[in-house]
mmCIF file of C-alpha atoms in Angstrom:
data_model
loop_
_atom_site.group_PDB
_atom_site.id
_atom_site.type_symbol
_atom_site.label_atom_id
_atom_site.label_comp_id
_atom_site.label_asym_id
_atom_site.label_seq_id
_atom_site.Cartn_x
_atom_site.Cartn_y
_atom_site.Cartn_z
ATOM 1 C CA MET A 1 24.175 23.326 20.370
ATOM 2 C CA LEU A 2 22.273 24.572 17.352
ATOM 3 C CA GLU A 3 25.096 24.430 14.865
ATOM 4 C CA GLU A 4 23.812 23.793 11.351
ATOM 5 C CA VAL A 5 25.943 20.858 10.269
ATOM 6 C CA SER A 6 26.766 21.401 6.595
ATOM 7 C CA ASP A 7 26.894 18.331 4.395
ATOM 8 C CA ALA A 8 29.479 17.990 1.657
ATOM 9 C CA PRO A 9 28.754 20.385 -1.233
ATOM 10 C CA ARG A 10 28.147 17.469 -3.621
ATOM 11 C CA LEU A 11 25.528 15.975 -1.323
ATOM 12 C CA GLU A 12 23.752 19.312 -0.967
ATOM 13 C CA ALA A 13 23.803 19.784 -4.739
ATOM 14 C CA GLU A 14 22.322 16.318 -5.237
ATOM 15 C CA LEU A 15 19.570 17.010 -2.686
ATOM 16 C CA LEU A 16 18.683 20.299 -4.361
ATOM 17 C CA LEU A 17 18.623 18.582 -7.753
ATOM 18 C CA GLU A 18 16.357 15.868 -6.361
ATOM 19 C CA TYR A 19 14.041 18.554 -4.969
ATOM 20 C CA VAL A 20 13.802 20.298 -8.352
ATOM 21 C CA THR A 21 13.543 17.267 -10.647
ATOM 22 C CA GLY A 22 12.118 14.520 -8.449
ATOM 23 C CA VAL A 23 14.985 12.293 -9.592
ATOM 24 C CA SER A 24 16.529 10.446 -6.629
ATOM 25 C CA ARG A 25 20.207 10.846 -5.859
ATOM 26 C CA SER A 26 20.912 7.246 -6.851
ATOM 27 C CA ARG A 27 19.260 7.693 -10.263
ATOM 28 C CA GLN A 28 21.055 10.981 -10.893
ATOM 29 C CA ARG A 29 24.279 9.024 -11.247
ATOM 30 C CA VAL A 30 23.041 6.601 -13.882
ATOM 31 C CA ILE A 31 20.944 8.816 -16.168
ATOM 32 C CA ASP A 32 21.840 11.748 -18.367
ATOM 33 C CA ASP A 33 18.602 13.697 -18.451
ATOM 34 C CA ARG A 34 18.962 17.350 -19.240
ATOM 35 C CA LEU A 35 17.297 19.972 -17.061
ATOM 36 C CA THR A 36 14.602 22.172 -18.545
ATOM 37 C CA ALA A 37 15.067 25.925 -18.589
ATOM 38 C CA GLN A 38 12.523 26.238 -15.771
ATOM 39 C CA GLN A 39 14.348 23.661 -13.670
ATOM 40 C CA LEU A 40 17.665 25.439 -14.235
ATOM 41 C CA VAL A 41 16.171 28.719 -12.996
ATOM 42 C CA GLN A 42 14.649 27.021 -9.957
ATOM 43 C CA LEU A 43 17.892 25.240 -9.150
ATOM 44 C CA ASP A 44 19.860 28.471 -9.430
ATOM 45 C CA ASN A 45 17.435 30.228 -7.071
ATOM 46 C CA LEU A 46 17.812 27.450 -4.512
ATOM 47 C CA ARG A 47 21.587 27.529 -4.878
ATOM 48 C CA ARG A 48 21.608 31.269 -4.210
ATOM 49 C CA ARG A 49 19.574 30.759 -1.031
ATOM 50 C CA ARG A 50 22.084 28.168 0.184
ATOM 51 C CA VAL A 51 25.029 30.404 -0.706
ATOM 52 C CA HIS A 52 23.466 33.028 1.571
ATOM 53 C CA SER A 53 23.555 30.464 4.409
ATOM 54 C CA GLU A 54 19.870 29.595 4.513
ATOM 55 C CA PRO A 55 19.688 26.153 6.160
ATOM 56 C CA LEU A 56 19.204 23.312 3.714
ATOM 57 C CA ALA A 57 16.274 22.003 5.761
ATOM 58 C CA TYR A 58 14.332 25.221 5.115
ATOM 59 C CA ILE A 59 15.128 25.163 1.411
ATOM 60 C CA LEU A 60 13.953 21.552 1.080
ATOM 61 C CA GLU A 61 11.176 22.131 3.648
ATOM 62 C CA GLU A 62 12.002 18.882 5.421
ATOM 63 C CA ALA A 63 14.132 17.496 8.211
ATOM 64 C CA HIS A 64 14.781 13.966 9.414
ATOM 65 C CA PHE A 65 14.350 13.383 13.140
ATOM 66 C CA TRP A 66 14.208 10.087 15.022
ATOM 67 C CA THR A 67 12.546 7.798 12.444
ATOM 68 C CA LEU A 68 10.401 10.586 10.983
ATOM 69 C CA LYS A 69 10.564 12.950 8.031
ATOM 70 C CA LEU A 70 9.062 16.278 9.075
ATOM 71 C CA LYS A 71 8.052 19.410 7.243
ATOM 72 C CA VAL A 72 9.922 22.454 8.560
ATOM 73 C CA THR A 73 9.752 26.138 7.679
ATOM 74 C CA PRO A 74 11.360 29.245 9.205
ATOM 75 C CA ALA A 75 8.392 29.291 11.615
ATOM 76 C CA VAL A 76 9.875 26.343 13.514
ATOM 77 C CA LEU A 77 13.244 25.286 14.829
ATOM 78 C CA ILE A 78 15.067 22.654 12.791
ATOM 79 C CA PRO A 79 15.112 19.534 15.020
ATOM 80 C CA ARG A 80 18.614 18.442 16.023
ATOM 81 C CA PRO A 81 19.976 14.965 16.736
ATOM 82 C CA GLU A 82 20.755 15.892 20.368
ATOM 83 C CA THR A 83 17.044 16.392 20.995
ATOM 84 C CA GLU A 84 16.497 12.689 20.336
ATOM 85 C CA LEU A 85 17.891 12.150 23.838
ATOM 86 C CA VAL A 86 14.618 13.595 25.165
ATOM 87 C CA ILE A 87 12.744 10.858 23.287
ATOM 88 C CA GLU A 88 15.054 8.178 24.669
ATOM 89 C CA ARG A 89 14.570 9.313 28.258
ATOM 90 C CA CYS A 90 10.807 9.598 27.856
ATOM 91 C CA LEU A 91 10.520 6.084 26.425
ATOM 92 C CA HIS A 92 12.733 4.833 29.239
ATOM 93 C CA HIS A 93 10.252 6.067 31.845
ATOM 94 C CA LEU A 94 7.106 4.886 30.075
ATOM 95 C CA ASP A 95 5.965 1.464 31.209
ATOM 96 C CA ASN A 96 3.410 -0.729 29.441
ATOM 97 C CA LYS A 97 0.447 0.934 31.121
ATOM 98 C CA PRO A 98 -1.717 3.688 29.583
ATOM 99 C CA ALA A 99 0.006 7.032 29.988
ATOM 100 C CA THR A 100 -0.231 10.710 29.104
ATOM 101 C CA VAL A 101 2.637 12.895 27.903
ATOM 102 C CA LEU A 102 2.783 16.694 27.548
ATOM 103 C CA ASP A 103 5.231 18.345 25.134
ATOM 104 C CA LEU A 104 5.749 22.048 25.855
ATOM 105 C CA GLY A 105 6.856 24.260 22.945
ATOM 106 C CA THR A 106 6.371 21.583 20.319
ATOM 107 C CA GLY A 107 7.380 23.598 17.242
ATOM 108 C CA SER A 108 7.288 21.208 14.260
ATOM 109 C CA GLY A 109 5.938 18.534 16.597
ATOM 110 C CA ALA A 110 9.225 16.632 16.479
ATOM 111 C CA ILE A 111 9.311 15.384 20.079
ATOM 112 C CA ALA A 112 5.573 14.770 20.453
ATOM 113 C CA LEU A 113 5.224 12.962 17.130
ATOM 114 C CA ALA A 114 8.293 10.800 17.719
ATOM 115 C CA ILE A 115 6.919 9.674 21.094
ATOM 116 C CA ALA A 116 3.452 9.126 19.656
ATOM 117 C CA SER A 117 4.846 7.071 16.780
ATOM 118 C CA GLU A 118 6.727 4.811 19.189
ATOM 119 C CA ARG A 119 3.805 4.444 21.593
ATOM 120 C CA PRO A 120 0.466 4.543 19.723
ATOM 121 C CA ASP A 121 -1.189 3.298 22.924
ATOM 122 C CA ILE A 122 -0.555 6.518 24.857
ATOM 123 C CA ASN A 123 -1.996 10.029 24.539
ATOM 124 C CA VAL A 124 0.321 12.938 23.769
ATOM 125 C CA THR A 125 -0.631 16.601 24.193
ATOM 126 C CA ALA A 126 1.585 19.129 22.414
ATOM 127 C CA CYS A 127 1.374 22.884 22.827
ATOM 128 C CA ASP A 128 3.033 25.957 21.364
ATOM 129 C CA VAL A 129 2.459 29.681 21.695
ATOM 130 C CA SER A 130 2.905 30.091 17.916
ATOM 131 C CA SER A 131 -0.186 29.238 15.874
ATOM 132 C CA THR A 132 2.005 29.125 12.751
ATOM 133 C CA ALA A 133 4.219 26.504 14.356
ATOM 134 C CA LEU A 134 1.124 24.517 15.312
ATOM 135 C CA ASP A 135 0.019 24.548 11.670
ATOM 136 C CA ILE A 136 3.321 22.865 10.771
ATOM 137 C CA ALA A 137 2.943 20.350 13.599
ATOM 138 C CA ARG A 138 -0.637 19.626 12.495
ATOM 139 C CA HIS A 139 0.527 19.025 8.922
ATOM 140 C CA ASN A 140 3.200 16.606 10.150
ATOM 141 C CA MET A 141 0.720 14.825 12.393
ATOM 142 C CA HIS A 142 -1.681 14.273 9.477
ATOM 143 C CA VAL A 143 1.040 13.131 7.072
ATOM 144 C CA LEU A 144 2.295 10.648 9.654
ATOM 145 C CA GLN A 145 -1.300 9.549 10.331
ATOM 146 C CA LEU A 146 -0.947 9.810 14.091
ATOM 147 C CA SER A 147 -4.262 9.934 15.901
ATOM 148 C CA ASN A 148 -2.972 9.938 19.480
ATOM 149 C CA VAL A 149 -1.748 13.567 19.520
ATOM 150 C CA GLU A 150 -3.698 16.664 20.564
ATOM 151 C CA LEU A 151 -2.368 20.118 19.635
ATOM 152 C CA ILE A 152 -3.063 23.175 21.815
ATOM 153 C CA ASN A 153 -2.222 26.858 21.318
ATOM 154 C CA SER A 154 -0.747 27.723 24.711
ATOM 155 C CA ASP A 155 1.990 29.833 26.259
ATOM 156 C CA TRP A 156 3.572 27.021 28.264
ATOM 157 C CA PHE A 157 0.916 25.775 30.739
ATOM 158 C CA LYS A 158 -1.567 28.650 30.420
ATOM 159 C CA GLU A 159 -4.116 26.935 28.163
ATOM 160 C CA VAL A 160 -3.286 23.341 29.041
ATOM 161 C CA PRO A 161 -6.386 21.559 30.416
ATOM 162 C CA THR A 162 -6.413 21.031 34.151
ATOM 163 C CA GLN A 163 -5.140 17.492 34.332
ATOM 164 C CA ARG A 164 -2.033 15.604 35.352
ATOM 165 C CA PHE A 165 0.446 13.904 33.043
ATOM 166 C CA ASN A 166 2.766 10.982 33.579
ATOM 167 C CA ILE A 167 5.603 12.743 31.761
ATOM 168 C CA ILE A 168 6.244 16.335 30.695
ATOM 169 C CA VAL A 169 8.939 16.956 28.082
ATOM 170 C CA SER A 170 10.273 20.151 26.585
ATOM 171 C CA ASN A 171 13.009 21.598 24.402
ATOM 172 C CA PRO A 172 12.375 25.241 25.332
ATOM 173 C CA PRO A 173 14.386 28.297 24.258
ATOM 174 C CA TYR A 174 17.505 28.277 26.433
ATOM 175 C CA ILE A 175 20.128 30.419 24.701
ATOM 176 C CA ASP A 176 21.199 33.814 25.956
ATOM 177 C CA ILE A 177 20.769 36.421 23.228
ATOM 178 C CA ASP A 178 24.464 37.334 23.472
ATOM 179 C CA ASP A 179 25.768 33.755 23.399
ATOM 180 C CA PRO A 180 28.832 33.833 21.083
ATOM 181 C CA HIS A 181 28.555 30.099 20.281
ATOM 182 C CA VAL A 182 25.434 30.509 18.107
ATOM 183 C CA GLN A 183 26.323 30.391 14.438
ATOM 184 C CA GLN A 184 25.283 33.371 12.367
ATOM 185 C CA ASP A 185 23.101 31.367 9.953
ATOM 186 C CA VAL A 186 21.130 29.995 12.908
ATOM 187 C CA ARG A 187 20.748 33.467 14.421
ATOM 188 C CA THR A 188 19.674 34.876 11.050
ATOM 189 C CA HIS A 189 17.242 32.228 9.825
ATOM 190 C CA GLU A 190 15.736 30.292 12.737
ATOM 191 C CA PRO A 191 12.914 31.647 14.938
ATOM 192 C CA HIS A 192 14.250 33.661 17.864
ATOM 193 C CA LEU A 193 11.145 32.764 19.867
ATOM 194 C CA ALA A 194 12.326 29.139 19.874
ATOM 195 C CA LEU A 195 15.997 29.952 20.479
ATOM 196 C CA PHE A 196 16.543 32.724 22.975
ATOM 197 C CA ALA A 197 15.471 33.324 26.565
ATOM 198 C CA GLN A 198 16.178 36.007 29.138
ATOM 199 C CA HIS A 199 18.153 35.605 32.353
ATOM 200 C CA ASP A 200 21.149 33.844 30.765
ATOM 201 C CA GLY A 201 18.825 31.616 28.758
ATOM 202 C CA LEU A 202 17.108 30.211 31.852
ATOM 203 C CA HIS A 203 13.796 32.094 31.876
ATOM 204 C CA ALA A 204 11.693 29.503 30.022
ATOM 205 C CA LEU A 205 13.303 26.608 31.881
ATOM 206 C CA GLN A 206 12.572 28.266 35.214
ATOM 207 C CA THR A 207 8.961 28.987 34.214
ATOM 208 C CA ILE A 208 8.401 25.337 33.312
ATOM 209 C CA ILE A 209 10.080 24.025 36.458
ATOM 210 C CA GLU A 210 8.067 26.341 38.714
ATOM 211 C CA GLN A 211 4.725 25.059 37.379
ATOM 212 C CA ALA A 212 5.438 21.464 36.349
ATOM 213 C CA SER A 213 4.442 19.809 39.625
ATOM 214 C CA ASP A 214 0.892 21.154 39.276
ATOM 215 C CA PHE A 215 0.537 19.161 36.046
ATOM 216 C CA LEU A 216 2.397 15.969 36.963
ATOM 217 C CA HIS A 217 1.027 12.844 38.557
ATOM 218 C CA PRO A 218 2.797 11.873 41.786
ATOM 219 C CA GLU A 219 6.052 10.198 40.728
ATOM 220 C CA GLY A 220 5.654 11.673 37.234
ATOM 221 C CA TRP A 221 8.738 12.805 35.308
ATOM 222 C CA LEU A 222 9.854 16.159 33.920
ATOM 223 C CA ILE A 223 12.437 15.882 31.101
ATOM 224 C CA LEU A 224 14.141 19.051 29.853
ATOM 225 C CA GLU A 225 16.661 19.815 27.137
ATOM 226 C CA HIS A 226 19.021 22.689 27.969
ATOM 227 C CA GLY A 227 22.324 24.269 27.000
ATOM 228 C CA TRP A 228 25.595 22.417 27.357
ATOM 229 C CA GLN A 229 26.664 24.628 30.290
ATOM 230 C CA GLN A 230 23.312 24.796 32.094
ATOM 231 C CA ALA A 231 22.991 21.339 33.674
ATOM 232 C CA ALA A 232 24.124 22.394 37.150
ATOM 233 C CA LYS A 233 21.769 25.376 37.233
ATOM 234 C CA VAL A 234 18.813 23.320 35.960
ATOM 235 C CA GLN A 235 19.514 20.673 38.605
ATOM 236 C CA GLU A 236 19.564 23.384 41.265
ATOM 237 C CA LEU A 237 16.233 24.801 40.063
ATOM 238 C CA LEU A 238 14.603 21.365 40.060
ATOM 239 C CA GLU A 239 15.819 20.530 43.548
ATOM 240 C CA SER A 240 14.757 23.922 44.907
ATOM 241 C CA HIS A 241 11.211 23.202 43.674
ATOM 242 C CA GLY A 242 11.016 19.897 45.498
ATOM 243 C CA MET A 243 11.805 17.513 42.645
ATOM 244 C CA ARG A 244 13.712 14.313 43.369
ATOM 245 C CA SER A 245 15.837 11.800 41.417
ATOM 246 C CA VAL A 246 17.426 14.699 39.547
ATOM 247 C CA ALA A 247 19.906 13.507 36.909
ATOM 248 C CA SER A 248 21.527 14.865 33.760
ATOM 249 C CA HIS A 249 22.379 12.875 30.630
ATOM 250 C CA SER A 250 24.979 13.455 27.930
ATOM 251 C CA ASP A 251 24.340 13.754 24.208
ATOM 252 C CA LEU A 252 26.500 12.055 21.583
ATOM 253 C CA ALA A 253 29.016 14.895 21.793
ATOM 254 C CA GLY A 254 29.484 14.235 25.513
ATOM 255 C CA HIS A 255 27.673 17.388 26.635
ATOM 256 C CA LEU A 256 25.155 17.268 29.481
ATOM 257 C CA ARG A 257 22.125 18.057 27.352
ATOM 258 C CA VAL A 258 19.013 16.686 29.103
ATOM 259 C CA THR A 259 18.070 16.818 32.768
ATOM 260 C CA GLU A 260 15.180 14.887 34.287
ATOM 261 C CA ALA A 261 13.500 14.858 37.655
ATOM 262 C CA GLN A 262 10.576 13.144 39.378
ATOM 263 C CA ARG A 263 7.722 14.661 41.317
ATOM 264 C CA PRO A 264 7.592 13.131 44.834
ATOM 265 C CA ALA A 265 4.876 10.597 45.603
ATOM 266 C CA SER A 266 3.255 13.000 48.037
#
């Protein structure tokens, strides 16, 4: 989880050059334009940032997720492909009727905006404790011209309006601060608030699970991303809080990455 997958150096160089000049990668190979002195300085500054392991997504201020291109800054986590499994499971449980979805800890808005883009007929509420992250999510929402998303500044459920949702989704912080699997560039550059949680990385997950039933319709679904070794513990927490139909799903790497559960009918 959370390994910054480095592209080939040539690809990264081409993307940086495209960022500086506005010349697409395909055109770079058929033209022989010379860079201006200002462009050379800018390109060298970007190269130095990459050499010091700053993620390419932060340098370019964009990341591709689902079918979307999103603005990202160091205020938000860079969305990963494994998180797309949350979208898949949410869409699986949505029928053709009007529905409401709550995204907890939205960050750049990746999950909420992907769901909203696929289902313009439903209402999505997205919250985050970071107002800076919400500014990024709001920018992405406006660029994507999505009108079925509401953004709320909230520490998990605290400021969420008293209502019930058909589905609650979340990719909360779930990494233990001492986890040796986290790459150093991730630990250095990405927001710790979105990465790390106390109690072996389970604190945020437990907080969400403890309160989710109060915000779910009967037979509503809770869908959670978690660490590759946490599925059994998350299942246990869900079952201990009365949830049913508990099941975990594997990401493309074969790791149990997302666990879902359903609130009982009564």
